[in-house]
Amino acid sequence: MAVVFDRPHALVDIPMHYCPGCTHGIAHRLVAEALDELDIEGRTVGVSSVGCSYNNYFYFNCDMIQAAHGRAPAVATGVKRSLPDNIVFTYQGDGDLAAIGTAEIVHAAARGENITVIFINNTIYGMTSGQMAPTTLLNQVTTTTPYGRDAKEHGNPIRVCEMLSTLKGPAYIERASLHDIKNIKKAKEAVKKAFKVQMAGKGFSLVELLSTCPTNWGLDPLESLDRVKNEMMEYYPLGVFAGKDLEV
Amino acid sequence: MAVVFDRPHALVDIPMHYCPGCTHGIAHRLVAEALDELDIEGRTVGVSSVGCSYNNYFYFNCDMIQAAHGRAPAVATGVKRSLPDNIVFTYQGDGDLAAIGTAEIVHAAARGENITVIFINNTIYGMTSGQMAPTTLLNQVTTTTPYGRDAKEHGNPIRVCEMLSTLKGPAYIERASLHDIKNIKKAKEAVKKAFKVQMAGKGFSLVELLSTCPTNWGLDPLESLDRVKNEMMEYYPLGVFAGKDLEV
Amino acid sequence: MGERLLMKGNEVIAEAAIRAGCRHYFGYPITPQTEIAHYMAKKMPKVGGVFLQAESEVSAINMVYGAASTGKRVMTSSSSPGISLKQEGISYASGAQLPAVIVNIMRGGPGLGGIQPSQSDYFQATKGGGHGDYHLIVLAPSSVQELYELTVDAFNLADQYRMVAMILGDGVLGQMMEVVNFRDEEPIVKADKSWAASGHGMKREHNTVTSIHLDPAVLEQWNIALQDKYKTISEKEQRFELYKCDDAEIIIVAYGSVARIAKNVVQVAREEGIKVGLLRPITLWPFPTKAFEQVIDKPNAFLTVEMSSGQMLEDVMLAVKGRKPVHFTGRMGGMIPKVDDIMAKIREIRAD
Amino acid sequence: MGERLLMKGNEVIAEAAIRAGCRHYFGYPITPQTEIAHYMAKKMPKVGGVFLQAESEVSAINMVYGAASTGKRVMTSSSSPGISLKQEGISYASGAQLPAVIVNIMRGGPGLGGIQPSQSDYFQATKGGGHGDYHLIVLAPSSVQELYELTVDAFNLADQYRMVAMILGDGVLGQMMEVVNFRDEEPIVKADKSWAASGHGMKREHNTVTSIHLDPAVLEQWNIALQDKYKTISEKEQRFELYKCDDAEIIIVAYGSVARIAKNVVQVAREEGIKVGLLRPITLWPFPTKAFEQVIDKPNAFLTVEMSSGQMLEDVMLAVKGRKPVHFTGRMGGMIPKVDDIMAKIREIRAD
Amino acid sequence: MAKVTFREDRCKGCGLCIQVCPKKIIRENRDRINAKGYFPAEVVEMDKCIGCAFCATICPDCVIKVEK
Amino acid sequence: MAKVTFREDRCKGCGLCIQVCPKKIIRENRDRINAKGYFPAEVVEMDKCIGCAFCATICPDCVIKVEK
Amino acid sequence: MFLHEVIIAGFGGQGILSAGRLIAYAGMLDGREVSFLPSYGPEMRGGTANCMVVVSDEPIASPVLNSCTALIVMNNPSLEKFESYLKKDGVLITDSSLVQKKPVRDDIRSFELPATLMATDAGNKAFSNIYLIGKLIKETGIITPESFEKALYGVLSKSKHYLIPQEMEALKAGMDY
Amino acid sequence: MFLHEVIIAGFGGQGILSAGRLIAYAGMLDGREVSFLPSYGPEMRGGTANCMVVVSDEPIASPVLNSCTALIVMNNPSLEKFESYLKKDGVLITDSSLVQKKPVRDDIRSFELPATLMATDAGNKAFSNIYLIGKLIKETGIITPESFEKALYGVLSKSKHYLIPQEMEALKAGMDY
Ligand SMILES: Cc1ncc(C[n+]2csc(CCOP(=O)(O)OP(=O)(O)O)c2C)c(N)n1
Ligand SMILES: Cc1ncc(C[n+]2csc(CCOP(=O)(O)OP(=O)(O)O)c2C)c(N)n1
Ligand code: SF4
Ligand code: SF4
Ligand code: SF4
Ligand code: SF4
């Protein structure tokens, strides 16, 4: 019997701390699989951010750096400019990337910094117990929008891929989702392509992954996947926003 | 004989410190004329930023607040949320708004914060002696791009209006120019409209004004106006980016 | 008498602010003080106030700067890393002489550190983590009841002196629940706000709120005025608690939740026959040097206890001025000093 | 002997960094230190190095954090408000034990303040403007030549101790031109960088650079290790200059450009027959307490002179420990102390 | 013939594998609580497994190994 | 009949008004240096002025008042 | 002197903190001085969680406990960590459905209760903590069942009040075990 | 003892700082100790600017001057601000095309030179500072014309070297005025 599926080498063999059913775990595996399949674990430096995935430096088998909240793209820039031949990625939540880290992601993108960004959009701040994120959907109840997000009061959710793709820097930007098998497979291709874009020296790549936070959504893991499909995908359409025709 | 042109009341009658031929002075007058013509000087609170215009609180006759570098939109948000019936504007350079202040402008825009932003794009940091701004054109020589701005090294210039207009928050965004009489007149209308949008409670408005910095460009004032026309306008097309059909 | 409620420290801070007339809160989430924001998010809309989650701590402090410039009572809260991000803004608000209240519920550092309680931002709070010669009024509550009362006081002091007042707490205080007795009405100081930028209505010269004075002679005068103010405050606003210091051979100096543990130590020590007292600074800036002058004659030694590497220790030494030995014991990184450890240190001091 | 050039202080810092092997500079413009960036922008591409203008000081310090994590020699520079913005990042780098060099060419504060020289970020630099229990090595040059030498030393010390070293200068030092003598070769310390995150090439366990340790017991151990390191440094790395202290009845304590003025004062005073000496701290952290032990017996008094409201003054008092009177005179907001003013103070002290 | 192996102590009982299994052969084991305090997933009719690896693909905790 | 008045001490000699004047009646006065150290602009043939206010519109320093 | 110092410890998500809060609330209703101190882990679910509750007749010096009179544990690591905190003759209550380890001390009063399984059987795993509180009340008298019921009404939002009878059932079952 | 302490003051854009830098550079070429300290205004053009230059035989204690042996002023405010800095018998040189004010002191040696107009007439307003340096050299001997010329070559970029003869003309004109 042949092994058709097992944990990738680039994912350290220890339990992860995420809540039951949280898709952070899937996203981690996809990144690790890409490192395995592209055989780049040994020359990759990953940058963890601040969010539920703050300590994924324990989980990824490549060299890792833990960055301050929102600053992973700046840290990654420092790394890439020091080690231009290495592969550098950040792994950031939507609070991290789209709120406090707005300037850093916009400018890394604008510079066309040759790094890969894995962007977990779960429409909420997970780690700090469920506050509104810039990506929180209208009417969504969070601990800081107890009466639901209101466009007038809190603004409309930000679509990061759409915004960044107005810049000239990004070589490749795609939004994928982790809510079912088909989409996980597509997401995997997107993640892999993002790394390939970097390997080819094409510049900035970013993959947004629509994810769940069962705990702070107050839903069970299955309901959470449904919410991604039924509520999130409408506002956050999947697809390639930059680099559609890019071959790598 | 009737007075057909004189300094607006909202502009304090003292000399301004700007360099000869610097269009900051024109931009100031346009804002002051808008305050006069809309009769809102008494209920306006302006927010100065950090750049050559750091001390324009001396020049505007309305109440003024001097904000930290890049943070004027956050300061203005604090003001507007405290005084919802007042008129609040920021006046920011391109270093201030598009570099250090990226997160603040993006989120003020995303929230649809009901404020008006006057954005001076002169493709350079004036006050600190001519460093590259996010808006610096490719090949432009500055004190921090002594060999010219290079897309690969420094990224491509950011087009703020285009980027912000992907958000849902902004009610009105226009880019105008100060390089000749016709455009100054258009710019004046744009500034005025931005204030009217705010008065009508429609949300975030921003007017980008293509401006000169003769000193740091190393050009004389006339050559500088030509550069706006011949070089800047190509990369920064004039026009309305949000709220085209908005009537106020 | 007012209400008597079992509440979490963080929620009490929020409730106290609202009772003190604060209607504007700007903040960004961070453990262990997120409950302040959650409470504000729920309550503010009901009292016609504003709760706004900023995009970052940097934005939050600058929103505070804006709201304070209009003369409103305004607050933000955070924990250690977030407070570091606010340093530029705090320096600006101090330079512009704006009243505002900032809460720091400290956690272990440096860096991302941990989320357990700590007191290692003492220097940052009291000496000025931002640039320039300025001070904050720093209040250090040690119970939930005091969190309430000092939060109200913070707004009053901020308004009265046109400066930033900070509540310096830690994870223990923020997270713990105790019973709090609310007053029916708060003692609210009405301060002159004619300097505020709120629209002149064509009725006066335009106001300007600024921290920049490019002429150094002018900036120096501005600084001298600040220093004069600080001197006044230092003379008038020192606060402290002396607990069983009269006959104490050793006086523990501790603030915040550590002072609670120190009270236990005082009891335990006295049961053992060792006369220990507690000097508890309530204002960390101005540091209560007067308390030391009151007690300096009696004790053989002082023992500073902190959840940090010995920061307040320097102020204690500056206050004691070499007149008595000053010892130190502390824990770091989120560890809380234990009664036994402090007792051991006390026995060691006595054995010397 | 190497080159002899008339150069601006700021440019010398940049040149020294390059000579010390620094090939990565990340910064954001601010007066009065922009020339460092300008110089780097010109020179770095020529030596195969990286000059990158960050979008803000916050980004710059985090780029430094990234580059330092890979084991490279890296630098950033700024002035007061910009340094305040870097406090979170500095605390992170300190927590993660990363070597890096940060230059602060101080200007008047607080807030936007002014752009004239000042020393009012002393507390921020030496006590920790960020959160948590950490220290920076703080070097205070007082001539262009020393700017050069201490910048090279800063890189060595940073590498050697895996920590952030700061050059604390002021507008006078940054802007002035003097002749500098460059060495032909720099004394470069080769430090172990096996901890760096630079790709393990499948040859070793993966490295991790981090400042977070959520288990407080672990974080405490981490903090204890930091404190031990600081203790070693404090024992081994104190630097100072004693100028005519042997017979001095009054010893001026001053650093940086103020120490230059103080030297003038020493001359003028001695011409008047008053025996004045100068104790010039070169390391502000660790503060040179040893210098005080050397000179403590002779003088009748110390006089601290600063371009701030009296910040180093506290360290001087902690070092003197009440054994001699400590006086203070200073200017603020960009004003530079004058020889006459200091002389007046000296006469006043003697008259006491 | 295919085989799936569950590392039971890693399972958090989220139920995602149960739902995506086209053969519906995975269930929650209500009789046991693993060391993490969860009811772990288990396969009831291994012989029906077609080795599609859907379960492993969606499992966030890398609990499942698939062989064929 | 139109009239323009220049507040000479405010003029920075930038020359913008000179360039936009459709009647070309403004020139730099090279004989005088104002208190700010600039050669100020001045009108040479006031009677040709049509009061279009172009000069005032482009003047960054509010030096010019126009009457008609 | 009436002085109870209780530590409750287990995983996040087991209701550790709400158990502590309820005891403190009930203690307040009994007219006593109370304090409640949660230790908050970083993880939303599955991380360790514990809290310290003091109910006393005297003002409480410190809410931070270095020792306790009663200990409730809901997983193995918590037993290891906190057993030594128990004072002599202190009360230990373990959820035996989750804790396989046995206490090493013999100078304490130790009780086992398969609370999680009992709660699951009764249809609501989330009530496991209530069973343990029941046992605590029985063995220590720290609060009364009546004040506990009032505490439930005081703490839970209206929409959850319908569950209270079930919870009181659980409490009784715990007391009676 | 050879000790010259010079302050040069005027508007930004008048070449105040480059004048000072050139003197310091030339002093270095003469083998002397030198320091140059610009005071930098916030404004790019039109703000006030001044600098302090010391040329000495001895190591220079401080580059910050509280008094000076020579003063060059290029606008009215600078005369007001710095006149009192001049030591007795110190040399004052004013650009009389811009400075209408007269010094109030009579214990100094005062010289006037319409440098800006001279420079404009000669075709390059930017050289006005050189005329004033010429006069300074003449009256104080702080540096030699030869070292000044070398300093020009040392400081100016190659592309500007063609201007040096003109500048030396200006220097001579200043010396001869
Ligand atoms: C400067 C700073 N501010 C705030 C925090 C607190 N904090 C930790 S994680 C987080 C938000 C995480 O949300 P997100 O990025 O969406 O990631 P998720 O937890 O949802 O995966 C915040 C605000 C911090 N650690 N540092
Ligand atoms: C935190 C901080 N960083 C940097 C500076 C220095 N600084 C002052 S103005 C400026 C840039 C101004 O450029 P821009 O916004 O384009 O305005 P302009 O001067 O061109 O009008 C900078 C970087 C500062 N004052 N504060
Ligand atoms: S809190 Fe949300 S994002 Fe965080 S681990 Fe749990 S489910 Fe995942
Ligand atoms: S430096 Fe540039 S932007 Fe600033 S005043 Fe001068 S011309 Fe205007
Ligand atoms: S998906 Fe994984 S964690 Fe979830 S129940 Fe199945 S095996 Fe367990
Ligand atoms: S445009 Fe104004 S400042 Fe410029 S030359 Fe004309 S009058 Fe003078």
Tab-separated table of N, CA and C and ligand atoms in Angstrom, chain B residues 18-19 22 24 52 122 126-127 212-216, chain H residues 44, ligand 4:
chain	number	residue	atom	x	y	z
B	18	TYR	N	6.258	79.494	2.433
B	18	TYR	CA	6.619	78.574	1.347
B	18	TYR	C	7.644	79.193	0.395
B	19	CYS	N	8.338	78.340	-0.318
B	19	CYS	CA	9.344	78.809	-1.269
B	19	CYS	C	8.675	79.585	-2.419
B	22	CYS	N	5.977	78.014	-4.985
B	22	CYS	CA	5.423	76.743	-4.482
B	22	CYS	C	3.903	76.817	-4.482
B	24	HIS	N	1.769	75.208	-2.800
B	24	HIS	CA	1.089	75.115	-1.503
B	24	HIS	C	0.244	76.372	-1.273
B	52	CYS	N	5.821	70.557	4.552
B	52	CYS	CA	6.047	72.001	4.472
B	52	CYS	C	4.882	72.792	5.042
B	122	ASN	N	3.141	66.432	-4.652
B	122	ASN	CA	4.236	67.102	-5.371
B	122	ASN	C	5.384	66.119	-5.643
B	126	GLY	N	8.990	67.626	0.623
B	126	GLY	CA	9.535	68.969	0.558
B	126	GLY	C	10.323	69.324	1.804
B	127	MET	N	9.662	69.281	2.922
B	127	MET	CA	10.203	69.833	4.157
B	127	MET	C	11.555	69.242	4.565
B	212	THR	N	3.625	71.607	-7.112
B	212	THR	CA	5.046	71.719	-7.443
B	212	THR	C	5.892	71.790	-6.177
B	213	CYS	N	7.147	71.486	-6.331
B	213	CYS	CA	8.137	71.756	-5.292
B	213	CYS	C	9.395	72.209	-6.022
B	214	PRO	N	9.353	73.489	-6.500
B	214	PRO	CA	10.472	73.981	-7.309
B	214	PRO	C	11.813	73.719	-6.624
B	215	THR	N	11.868	73.962	-5.337
B	215	THR	CA	13.138	73.853	-4.613
B	215	THR	C	13.736	72.465	-4.724
B	216	ASN	N	12.951	71.465	-4.387
B	216	ASN	CA	13.523	70.135	-4.355
B	216	ASN	C	13.523	69.448	-5.721
H	44	MET	N	12.960	75.528	3.404
H	44	MET	CA	13.924	75.261	2.359
H	44	MET	C	14.495	76.545	1.796
I	4	SF4	S1	10.261	72.772	-0.194
I	4	SF4	FE1	8.890	72.403	-1.872
I	4	SF4	S2	6.899	71.974	-1.031
I	4	SF4	FE2	8.172	72.926	0.511
I	4	SF4	S3	7.673	75.109	0.401
I	4	SF4	FE3	9.464	74.767	-0.833
I	4	SF4	S4	8.674	74.405	-2.844
I	4	SF4	FE4	6.990	74.183	-1.459
